[in-house]
Amino acid sequence: MARRPKGDAVDGVMLLDKPVGMSSNHALQRVRRMVNAAKAGHTGTLDPAASGLLPLCFGNATKFSADLLHAVKGYTARVKLGEATDTGDAEGDVIETSAAPVTEEALLEAARSFLGDILQVPPMYSALKRNGECLYDIARRGEVVERQPRPVTIHELTIRDFDGTSFTMDCLVSKGTYIRVLAEDIGRKLGSCAHLTALRRTRVGELTLDAAVTMEALETIARSCEAAGEAEDQTEAQKEACRAASLAALRAKLTPSDALLSTLERIDLATADAARFMNGQRIRLAPPSGEGPTTENRVRVYDADGGLLGTAQLTDGLLAPERLIAH
């Protein structure tokens, strides 16, 4: 018999502002314990050395976490010119220096050359695998292996706060883009070298850092009610009420699961059609009236009360269930 997972059936997305120095999985497990969720997952790792937006999925939201794996990502990075490190960031050892002067005009021109579709060689210090072994494990042995360039897209790239040796860049990039490598490549384009000194993720798909909550804020909520619940002069009922209040306050920070699907067009079904849809049946929609989606695409589907049912493929007016939410 399968072991029942610990925790409650909590559904939603926690938009976490991950602090520097914490792994994505550590952040996920800490928040999972706070909200007492049985099922959890994230939408792609954020390096421990980086801070910023890390969407954490709980319950039904985990069914749609893959949607954000392929979404565009936004970052703000601080880059130091004249020094390269073996890891491409401030945690590595300096392996190259350059005294080549750089002007702001040259920097802006170099950055513009990377806009659009480019080929990028993944760094040795990455989780990509070669013959089943992570590249970073190979790199830690002092070895370097050939990596094939991969196509990525730099949608936006803005340079600011240049002081002659360092600059900040704000970028919007496709899945699989390494900001460390982008910084290094800009340095090489300038006849110099470079590495990241700070990296902060600001956007994942349509989700932004503005709506995120810090780990410190979540822990403050958890500690405040824990302290009240441990007071010696309180009854067990009062302590339990404090714990319940803490849990409710933490779960109130969750964003609805359909935030992961905001870029998909919406289809609302009547009660009878919703029941058939949830049984895995295809639904023939009414002929288009000039409003709503009319082309072949992926959509999000809701019931008559506005509850999310899941996602579907809409082809020639026929709605085929894809991923469904258990109710």
Short mmCIF file of N, CA and C in Angstrom, two decimals, residues 11-74:
data_model
loop_
_atom_site.label_atom_id
_atom_site.label_comp_id
_atom_site.label_asym_id
_atom_site.label_seq_id
_atom_site.Cartn_x
_atom_site.Cartn_y
_atom_site.Cartn_z
N ASP A 11 -3.60 23.89 -2.20
CA ASP A 11 -3.45 24.24 -3.61
C ASP A 11 -3.08 25.71 -3.76
N GLY A 12 -2.14 26.00 -4.65
CA GLY A 12 -1.77 27.39 -4.92
C GLY A 12 -0.29 27.54 -5.20
N VAL A 13 0.11 28.78 -5.44
CA VAL A 13 1.49 29.11 -5.78
C VAL A 13 2.01 30.15 -4.81
N MET A 14 3.14 29.88 -4.19
CA MET A 14 3.80 30.87 -3.33
C MET A 14 4.87 31.56 -4.17
N LEU A 15 4.70 32.85 -4.39
CA LEU A 15 5.70 33.63 -5.12
C LEU A 15 6.73 34.08 -4.10
N LEU A 16 7.82 33.34 -4.03
CA LEU A 16 8.84 33.57 -3.01
C LEU A 16 9.97 34.43 -3.56
N ASP A 17 10.40 35.39 -2.76
CA ASP A 17 11.62 36.16 -3.05
C ASP A 17 12.75 35.42 -2.34
N LYS A 18 13.37 34.50 -3.05
CA LYS A 18 14.40 33.64 -2.45
C LYS A 18 15.63 34.46 -2.07
N PRO A 19 16.15 34.24 -0.86
CA PRO A 19 17.37 34.96 -0.46
C PRO A 19 18.63 34.32 -1.05
N VAL A 20 19.69 35.08 -1.10
CA VAL A 20 20.99 34.58 -1.53
C VAL A 20 21.47 33.51 -0.54
N GLY A 21 22.09 32.46 -1.04
CA GLY A 21 22.68 31.45 -0.18
C GLY A 21 21.79 30.25 0.10
N MET A 22 20.57 30.27 -0.40
CA MET A 22 19.63 29.17 -0.16
C MET A 22 19.34 28.46 -1.48
N SER A 23 19.36 27.13 -1.47
CA SER A 23 19.03 26.38 -2.68
C SER A 23 17.53 26.42 -2.91
N SER A 24 17.13 26.20 -4.15
CA SER A 24 15.71 26.21 -4.48
C SER A 24 14.96 25.11 -3.74
N ASN A 25 15.56 23.93 -3.62
CA ASN A 25 14.89 22.83 -2.94
C ASN A 25 14.77 23.09 -1.44
N HIS A 26 15.81 23.70 -0.85
CA HIS A 26 15.73 24.04 0.57
C HIS A 26 14.59 25.03 0.80
N ALA A 27 14.48 26.02 -0.07
CA ALA A 27 13.40 27.00 0.04
C ALA A 27 12.05 26.32 -0.08
N LEU A 28 11.93 25.41 -1.04
CA LEU A 28 10.67 24.70 -1.24
C LEU A 28 10.27 23.91 -0.01
N GLN A 29 11.21 23.17 0.56
CA GLN A 29 10.88 22.33 1.72
C GLN A 29 10.54 23.16 2.95
N ARG A 30 11.20 24.30 3.13
CA ARG A 30 10.88 25.16 4.27
C ARG A 30 9.47 25.71 4.17
N VAL A 31 9.12 26.20 2.99
CA VAL A 31 7.78 26.77 2.81
C VAL A 31 6.73 25.66 2.85
N ARG A 32 7.07 24.51 2.32
CA ARG A 32 6.14 23.38 2.36
C ARG A 32 5.78 23.03 3.80
N ARG A 33 6.78 23.01 4.67
CA ARG A 33 6.50 22.71 6.08
C ARG A 33 5.66 23.81 6.71
N MET A 34 5.93 25.05 6.35
CA MET A 34 5.17 26.16 6.94
C MET A 34 3.68 26.07 6.61
N VAL A 35 3.36 25.76 5.33
CA VAL A 35 1.95 25.71 4.93
C VAL A 35 1.36 24.31 5.09
N ASN A 36 2.20 23.35 5.53
CA ASN A 36 1.78 21.97 5.77
C ASN A 36 1.13 21.37 4.53
N ALA A 37 1.83 21.44 3.41
CA ALA A 37 1.31 20.92 2.15
C ALA A 37 1.80 19.51 1.89
N ALA A 38 0.92 18.66 1.39
CA ALA A 38 1.30 17.27 1.10
C ALA A 38 2.10 17.16 -0.19
N LYS A 39 1.78 18.01 -1.16
CA LYS A 39 2.42 17.91 -2.47
C LYS A 39 3.02 19.24 -2.86
N ALA A 40 4.28 19.23 -3.31
CA ALA A 40 4.96 20.49 -3.63
C ALA A 40 5.97 20.29 -4.75
N GLY A 41 6.27 21.38 -5.44
CA GLY A 41 7.29 21.38 -6.48
C GLY A 41 7.58 22.81 -6.89
N HIS A 42 8.73 23.03 -7.56
CA HIS A 42 9.01 24.38 -8.04
C HIS A 42 9.06 24.39 -9.56
N THR A 43 9.25 25.56 -10.13
CA THR A 43 9.13 25.73 -11.58
C THR A 43 10.49 25.93 -12.24
N GLY A 44 11.51 25.32 -11.70
CA GLY A 44 12.85 25.50 -12.23
C GLY A 44 13.75 26.11 -11.18
N THR A 45 14.96 25.60 -11.05
CA THR A 45 15.85 26.04 -9.98
C THR A 45 16.41 27.43 -10.22
N LEU A 46 16.70 28.09 -9.11
CA LEU A 46 17.40 29.37 -9.09
C LEU A 46 18.66 29.14 -8.28
N ASP A 47 19.81 29.46 -8.84
CA ASP A 47 21.09 29.19 -8.19
C ASP A 47 21.12 29.71 -6.75
N PRO A 48 21.77 28.99 -5.83
CA PRO A 48 21.89 29.48 -4.45
C PRO A 48 22.48 30.88 -4.37
N ALA A 49 23.41 31.22 -5.26
CA ALA A 49 24.05 32.55 -5.23
C ALA A 49 23.14 33.65 -5.74
N ALA A 50 22.02 33.28 -6.35
CA ALA A 50 21.08 34.27 -6.89
C ALA A 50 19.91 34.45 -5.94
N SER A 51 19.30 35.62 -6.02
CA SER A 51 18.09 35.90 -5.24
C SER A 51 16.95 36.17 -6.21
N GLY A 52 15.76 36.33 -5.65
CA GLY A 52 14.64 36.76 -6.49
C GLY A 52 13.53 35.75 -6.62
N LEU A 53 12.74 35.92 -7.66
CA LEU A 53 11.47 35.22 -7.81
C LEU A 53 11.64 33.71 -8.01
N LEU A 54 11.03 32.95 -7.11
CA LEU A 54 11.00 31.49 -7.20
C LEU A 54 9.56 31.05 -6.94
N PRO A 55 8.78 30.77 -7.98
CA PRO A 55 7.41 30.29 -7.77
C PRO A 55 7.42 28.86 -7.23
N LEU A 56 6.76 28.67 -6.09
CA LEU A 56 6.66 27.35 -5.46
C LEU A 56 5.23 26.85 -5.61
N CYS A 57 5.07 25.65 -6.14
CA CYS A 57 3.75 25.11 -6.44
C CYS A 57 3.32 24.08 -5.41
N PHE A 58 2.05 24.15 -5.02
CA PHE A 58 1.51 23.20 -4.05
C PHE A 58 0.22 22.60 -4.59
N GLY A 59 0.04 21.30 -4.30
CA GLY A 59 -1.19 20.62 -4.70
C GLY A 59 -1.41 20.62 -6.20
N ASN A 60 -2.61 21.03 -6.61
CA ASN A 60 -2.96 21.01 -8.03
C ASN A 60 -2.07 21.89 -8.89
N ALA A 61 -1.47 22.91 -8.28
CA ALA A 61 -0.60 23.81 -9.05
C ALA A 61 0.61 23.07 -9.62
N THR A 62 1.01 21.97 -8.98
CA THR A 62 2.17 21.23 -9.48
C THR A 62 1.90 20.63 -10.87
N LYS A 63 0.63 20.45 -11.21
CA LYS A 63 0.30 19.90 -12.53
C LYS A 63 0.66 20.85 -13.66
N PHE A 64 0.78 22.14 -13.31
CA PHE A 64 1.02 23.15 -14.34
C PHE A 64 2.39 23.81 -14.20
N SER A 65 3.23 23.26 -13.32
CA SER A 65 4.54 23.87 -13.10
C SER A 65 5.40 23.84 -14.36
N ALA A 66 5.20 22.83 -15.21
CA ALA A 66 5.99 22.73 -16.44
C ALA A 66 5.74 23.91 -17.37
N ASP A 67 4.58 24.56 -17.24
CA ASP A 67 4.29 25.71 -18.09
C ASP A 67 5.30 26.82 -17.88
N LEU A 68 5.79 26.96 -16.65
CA LEU A 68 6.76 28.02 -16.37
C LEU A 68 8.19 27.61 -16.69
N LEU A 69 8.43 26.32 -16.84
CA LEU A 69 9.78 25.88 -17.22
C LEU A 69 10.17 26.45 -18.57
N HIS A 70 9.18 26.62 -19.44
CA HIS A 70 9.45 27.09 -20.80
C HIS A 70 9.17 28.58 -20.96
N ALA A 71 8.80 29.25 -19.87
CA ALA A 71 8.45 30.67 -19.94
C ALA A 71 9.69 31.55 -20.00
N VAL A 72 9.51 32.78 -20.48
CA VAL A 72 10.61 33.74 -20.46
C VAL A 72 10.96 34.08 -19.01
N LYS A 73 12.21 34.44 -18.78
CA LYS A 73 12.68 34.81 -17.45
C LYS A 73 13.29 36.21 -17.50
N GLY A 74 13.06 36.98 -16.44
CA GLY A 74 13.65 38.31 -16.33
C GLY A 74 14.68 38.34 -15.22
#
